[in-house]
Short mmCIF file of C-alpha atoms in Angstrom, two decimals:
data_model
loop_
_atom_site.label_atom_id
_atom_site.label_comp_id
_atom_site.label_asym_id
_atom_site.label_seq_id
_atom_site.Cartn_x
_atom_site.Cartn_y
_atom_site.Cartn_z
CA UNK A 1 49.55 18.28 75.65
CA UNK A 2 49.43 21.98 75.14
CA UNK A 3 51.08 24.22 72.62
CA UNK A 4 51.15 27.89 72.52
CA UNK A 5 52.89 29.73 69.15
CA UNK A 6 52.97 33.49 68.86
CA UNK A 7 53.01 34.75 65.27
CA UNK A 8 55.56 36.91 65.14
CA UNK A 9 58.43 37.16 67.06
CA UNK A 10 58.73 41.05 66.88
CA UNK A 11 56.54 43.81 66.12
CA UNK A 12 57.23 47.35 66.06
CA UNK A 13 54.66 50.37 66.18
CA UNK A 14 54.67 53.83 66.38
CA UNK A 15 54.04 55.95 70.01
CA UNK A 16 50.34 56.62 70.27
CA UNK A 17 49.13 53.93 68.10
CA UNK A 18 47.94 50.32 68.78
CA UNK A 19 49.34 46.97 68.84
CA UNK A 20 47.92 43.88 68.53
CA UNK A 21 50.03 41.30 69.85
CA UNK A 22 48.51 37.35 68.26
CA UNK A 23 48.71 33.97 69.46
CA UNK A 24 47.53 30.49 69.03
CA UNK A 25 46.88 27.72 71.14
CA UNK A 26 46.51 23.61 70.16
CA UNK A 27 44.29 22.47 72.97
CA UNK A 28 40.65 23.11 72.27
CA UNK A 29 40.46 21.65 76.24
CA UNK A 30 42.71 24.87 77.78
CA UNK A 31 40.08 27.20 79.70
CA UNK A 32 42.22 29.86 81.21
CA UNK A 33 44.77 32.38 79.15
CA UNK A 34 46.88 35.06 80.60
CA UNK A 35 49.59 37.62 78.71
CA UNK A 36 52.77 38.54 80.61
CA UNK A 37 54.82 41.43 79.87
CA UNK A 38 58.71 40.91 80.90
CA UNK A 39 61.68 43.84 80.76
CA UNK A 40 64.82 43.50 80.36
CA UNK A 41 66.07 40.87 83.50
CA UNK A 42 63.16 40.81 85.13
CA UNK A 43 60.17 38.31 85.91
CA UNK A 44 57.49 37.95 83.48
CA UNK A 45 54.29 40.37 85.02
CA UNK A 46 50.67 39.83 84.98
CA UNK A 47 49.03 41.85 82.70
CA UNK A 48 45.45 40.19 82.13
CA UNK A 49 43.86 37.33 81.69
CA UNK A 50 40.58 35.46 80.30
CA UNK A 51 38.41 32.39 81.04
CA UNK A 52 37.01 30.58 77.79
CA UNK A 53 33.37 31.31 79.08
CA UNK A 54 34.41 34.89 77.74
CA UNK A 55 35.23 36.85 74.42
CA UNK A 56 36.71 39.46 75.74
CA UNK A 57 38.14 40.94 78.76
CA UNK A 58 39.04 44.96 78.83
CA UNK A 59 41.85 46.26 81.62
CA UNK A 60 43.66 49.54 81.64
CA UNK A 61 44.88 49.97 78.04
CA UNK A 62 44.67 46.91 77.18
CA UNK A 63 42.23 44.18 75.96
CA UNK A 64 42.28 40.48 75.69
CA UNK A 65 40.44 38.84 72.95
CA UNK A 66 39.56 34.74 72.79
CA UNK A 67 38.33 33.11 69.56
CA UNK A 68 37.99 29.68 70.61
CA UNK A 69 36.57 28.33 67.32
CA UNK A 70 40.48 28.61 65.76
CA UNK A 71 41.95 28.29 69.16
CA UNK A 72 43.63 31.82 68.89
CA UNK A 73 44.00 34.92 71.13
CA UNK A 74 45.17 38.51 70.85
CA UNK A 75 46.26 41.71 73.28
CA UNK A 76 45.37 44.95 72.57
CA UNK A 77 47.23 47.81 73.88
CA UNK A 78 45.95 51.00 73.24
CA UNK A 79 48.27 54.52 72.82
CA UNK A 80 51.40 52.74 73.00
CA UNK A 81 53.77 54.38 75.06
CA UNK A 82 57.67 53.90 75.54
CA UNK A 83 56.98 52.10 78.94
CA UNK A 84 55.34 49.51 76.62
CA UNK A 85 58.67 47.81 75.15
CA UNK A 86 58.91 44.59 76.27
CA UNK A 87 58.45 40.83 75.65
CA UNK A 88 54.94 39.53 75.71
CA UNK A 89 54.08 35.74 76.32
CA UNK A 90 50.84 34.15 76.02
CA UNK A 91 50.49 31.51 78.35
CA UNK A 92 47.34 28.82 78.17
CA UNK A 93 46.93 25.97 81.15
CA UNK A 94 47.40 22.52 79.87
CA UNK A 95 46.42 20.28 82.79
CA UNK A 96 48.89 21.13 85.90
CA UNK A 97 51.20 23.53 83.98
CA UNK A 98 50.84 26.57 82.76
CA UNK A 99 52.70 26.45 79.18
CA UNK A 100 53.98 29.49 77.33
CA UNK A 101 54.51 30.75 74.02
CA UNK A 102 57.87 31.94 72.56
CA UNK A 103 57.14 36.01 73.35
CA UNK A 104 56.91 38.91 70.52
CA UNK A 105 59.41 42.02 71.18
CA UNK A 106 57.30 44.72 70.91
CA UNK A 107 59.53 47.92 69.91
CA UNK A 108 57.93 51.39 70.18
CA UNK A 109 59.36 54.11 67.46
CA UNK A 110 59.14 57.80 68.87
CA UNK B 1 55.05 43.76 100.11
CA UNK B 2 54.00 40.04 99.56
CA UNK B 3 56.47 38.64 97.35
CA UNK B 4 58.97 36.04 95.39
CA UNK B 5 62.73 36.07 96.20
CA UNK B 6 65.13 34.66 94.10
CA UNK B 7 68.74 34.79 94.92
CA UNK B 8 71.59 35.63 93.81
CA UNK B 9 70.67 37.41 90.75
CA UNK B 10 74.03 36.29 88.89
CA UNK B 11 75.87 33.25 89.18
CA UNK B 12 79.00 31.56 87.91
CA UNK B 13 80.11 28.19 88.31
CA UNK B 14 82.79 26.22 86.99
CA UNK B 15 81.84 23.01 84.65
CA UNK B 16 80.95 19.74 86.88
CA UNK B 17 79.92 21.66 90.11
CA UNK B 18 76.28 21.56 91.39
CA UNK B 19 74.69 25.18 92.31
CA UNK B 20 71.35 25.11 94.16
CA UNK B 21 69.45 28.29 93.33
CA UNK B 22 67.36 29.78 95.87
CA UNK B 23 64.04 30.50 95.88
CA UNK B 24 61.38 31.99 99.01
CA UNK B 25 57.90 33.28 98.90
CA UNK B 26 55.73 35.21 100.99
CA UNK B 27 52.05 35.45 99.10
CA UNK B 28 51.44 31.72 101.49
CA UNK B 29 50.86 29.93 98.07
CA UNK B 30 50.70 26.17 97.78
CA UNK B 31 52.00 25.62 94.33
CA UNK B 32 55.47 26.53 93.10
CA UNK B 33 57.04 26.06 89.95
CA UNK B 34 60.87 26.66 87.93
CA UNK B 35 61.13 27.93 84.38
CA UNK B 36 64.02 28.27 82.11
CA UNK B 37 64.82 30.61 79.96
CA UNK B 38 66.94 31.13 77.26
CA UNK B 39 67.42 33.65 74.55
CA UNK B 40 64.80 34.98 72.48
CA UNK B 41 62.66 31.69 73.88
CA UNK B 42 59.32 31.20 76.04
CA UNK B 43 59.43 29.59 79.27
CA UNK B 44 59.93 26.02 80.05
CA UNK B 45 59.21 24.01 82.84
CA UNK B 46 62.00 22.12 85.38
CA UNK B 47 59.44 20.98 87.79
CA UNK B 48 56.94 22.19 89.90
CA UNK B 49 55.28 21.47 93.53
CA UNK B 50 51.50 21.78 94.26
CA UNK B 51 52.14 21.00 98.04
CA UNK B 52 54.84 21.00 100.86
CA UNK B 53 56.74 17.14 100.39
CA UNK B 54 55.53 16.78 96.90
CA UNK B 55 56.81 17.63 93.11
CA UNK B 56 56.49 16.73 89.81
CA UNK B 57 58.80 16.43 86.68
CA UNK B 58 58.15 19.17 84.17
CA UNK B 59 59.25 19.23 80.13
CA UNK B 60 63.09 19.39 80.84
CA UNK B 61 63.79 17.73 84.45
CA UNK B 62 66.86 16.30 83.14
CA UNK B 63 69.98 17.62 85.51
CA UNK B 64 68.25 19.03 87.87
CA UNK B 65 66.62 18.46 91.46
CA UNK B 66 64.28 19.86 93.92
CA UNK B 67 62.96 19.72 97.44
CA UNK B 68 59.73 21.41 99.05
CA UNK B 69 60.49 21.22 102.72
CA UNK B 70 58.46 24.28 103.78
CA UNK B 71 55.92 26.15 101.77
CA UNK B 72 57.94 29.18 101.48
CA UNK B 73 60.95 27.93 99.68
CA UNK B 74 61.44 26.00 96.43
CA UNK B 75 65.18 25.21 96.15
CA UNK B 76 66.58 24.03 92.50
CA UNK B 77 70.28 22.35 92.39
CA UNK B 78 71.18 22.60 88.84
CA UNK B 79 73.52 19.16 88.90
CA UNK B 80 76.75 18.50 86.71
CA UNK B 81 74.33 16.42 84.44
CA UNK B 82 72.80 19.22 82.83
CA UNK B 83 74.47 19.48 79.60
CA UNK B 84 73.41 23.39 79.00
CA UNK B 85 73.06 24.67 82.08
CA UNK B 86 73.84 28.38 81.53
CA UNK B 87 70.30 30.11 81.39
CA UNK B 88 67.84 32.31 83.31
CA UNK B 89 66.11 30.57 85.85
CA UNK B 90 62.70 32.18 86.94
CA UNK B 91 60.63 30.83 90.32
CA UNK B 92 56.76 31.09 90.16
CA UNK B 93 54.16 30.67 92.76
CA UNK B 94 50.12 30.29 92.54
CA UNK B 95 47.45 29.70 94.67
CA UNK B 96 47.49 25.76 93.20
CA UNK B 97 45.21 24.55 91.66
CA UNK B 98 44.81 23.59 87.90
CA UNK B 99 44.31 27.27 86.93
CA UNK B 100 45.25 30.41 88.24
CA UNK B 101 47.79 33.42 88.14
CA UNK B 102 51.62 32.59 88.27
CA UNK B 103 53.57 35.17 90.26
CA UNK B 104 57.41 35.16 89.08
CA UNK B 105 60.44 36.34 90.83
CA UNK B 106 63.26 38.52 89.07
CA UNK B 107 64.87 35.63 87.76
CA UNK B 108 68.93 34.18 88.80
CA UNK B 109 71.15 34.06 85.62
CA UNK B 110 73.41 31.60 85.82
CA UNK B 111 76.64 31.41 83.91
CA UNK B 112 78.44 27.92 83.85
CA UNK B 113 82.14 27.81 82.13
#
């Protein structure tokens, strides 16, 4: 089966900088990753994902980055803003399911 | 706007009744799947359906059920087995497949006393 961990369970960073968000995966056979971003009551949202035949995949403000060798990913989000607070999941498909890790809050401080 | 429906987006229930949560999609996806939630935890899987007439067990099927009559709706009954039931419950469609996007509705808490 599939695991999926997150490293820390909160994080908090200052408006304008960067967070990196981390997470680790057991099953060397997973080939697809995504990161979801979910507010308060709502449905977790797409925010980008990556295919193990890549490193790295950029969107708007954000990057996704895949070291397969220690089974481990990470999202970037650049110039944190307020609008940024929210849970994050990684999320790694184990065959038929798409399994998910336990989230990091990430607080921003004005 | 293409979309998942879940309804209501509260619900109580008294200990030992059944509650079927509703579920109804738009984006004509083949696969459909429940989550639970609970606080400060991931998601976890109650079962999911690649096609119409079909499902599968997830990680915690225990206490609850399912049908997949028509493509657009995903119906979960949350039976008096289910020893915790009170949680958020989050529907999620996909194209099907063994890989792809997940596309979650806004989630129906349910409260059970």
């Amino acid at each position: 089966g599939e695991s999926v961990g997150l490293h820390l369970p909160t994080l908090s960073v200052q408006e304008g900088d960067n967070s990196i968000i981390n997470c680790a995966y057991s099953n060397s056979a997973s080939d697809y990753f995504i990161w979801y971003k979910q507010e308060s009551g709502k449905g977790p949202q797409f925010i980008i994902d990556i295919r193990s035949n890549m490193d790295k995949r950029q969107g708007q403000r954000v990057t996704v980055l895949l070291n397969k060798t220690v089974k481990h990913l990470s999202l970037q989000i650049a110039a944190t803003q307020p609008g940024d607070s929210a849970v994050y999941f990684c999320a790694a498909w184990a065959p038929q399911k798409l399994v998910f890790g336990q989230g990091t809050r990430l607080t921003i401080n004005p | 706007d293409g979309g998942i429906t879940q309804s209501p987006k509260y619900l109580f229930r008294k200990e030992g009744q059944n509650v079927t949560l509703s579920c109804e999609q738009n984006l004509n996806h083949d696969a459909m799947y429940w989550y639970r939630q609970d606080p400060g935890q991931g998601l976890r899987l109650i079962y999911y359906s690649q096609i119409v007439n079909d499902f599968q067990k997830g990680d915690i099927a225990e206490g609850y059920s399912v049908s997949r009559e028509k493509k657009e709706s995903f119906p979960l009954t949350v039976t008096s087995a289910q020893k915790n039931p009170t949680a958020f419950y989050l529907c999620a469609s996909s194209i099907g497949g063994q890989t792809g996007r997940l596309h979650f509705g806004n989630g129906t808490r349910l409260t059970v006393t």
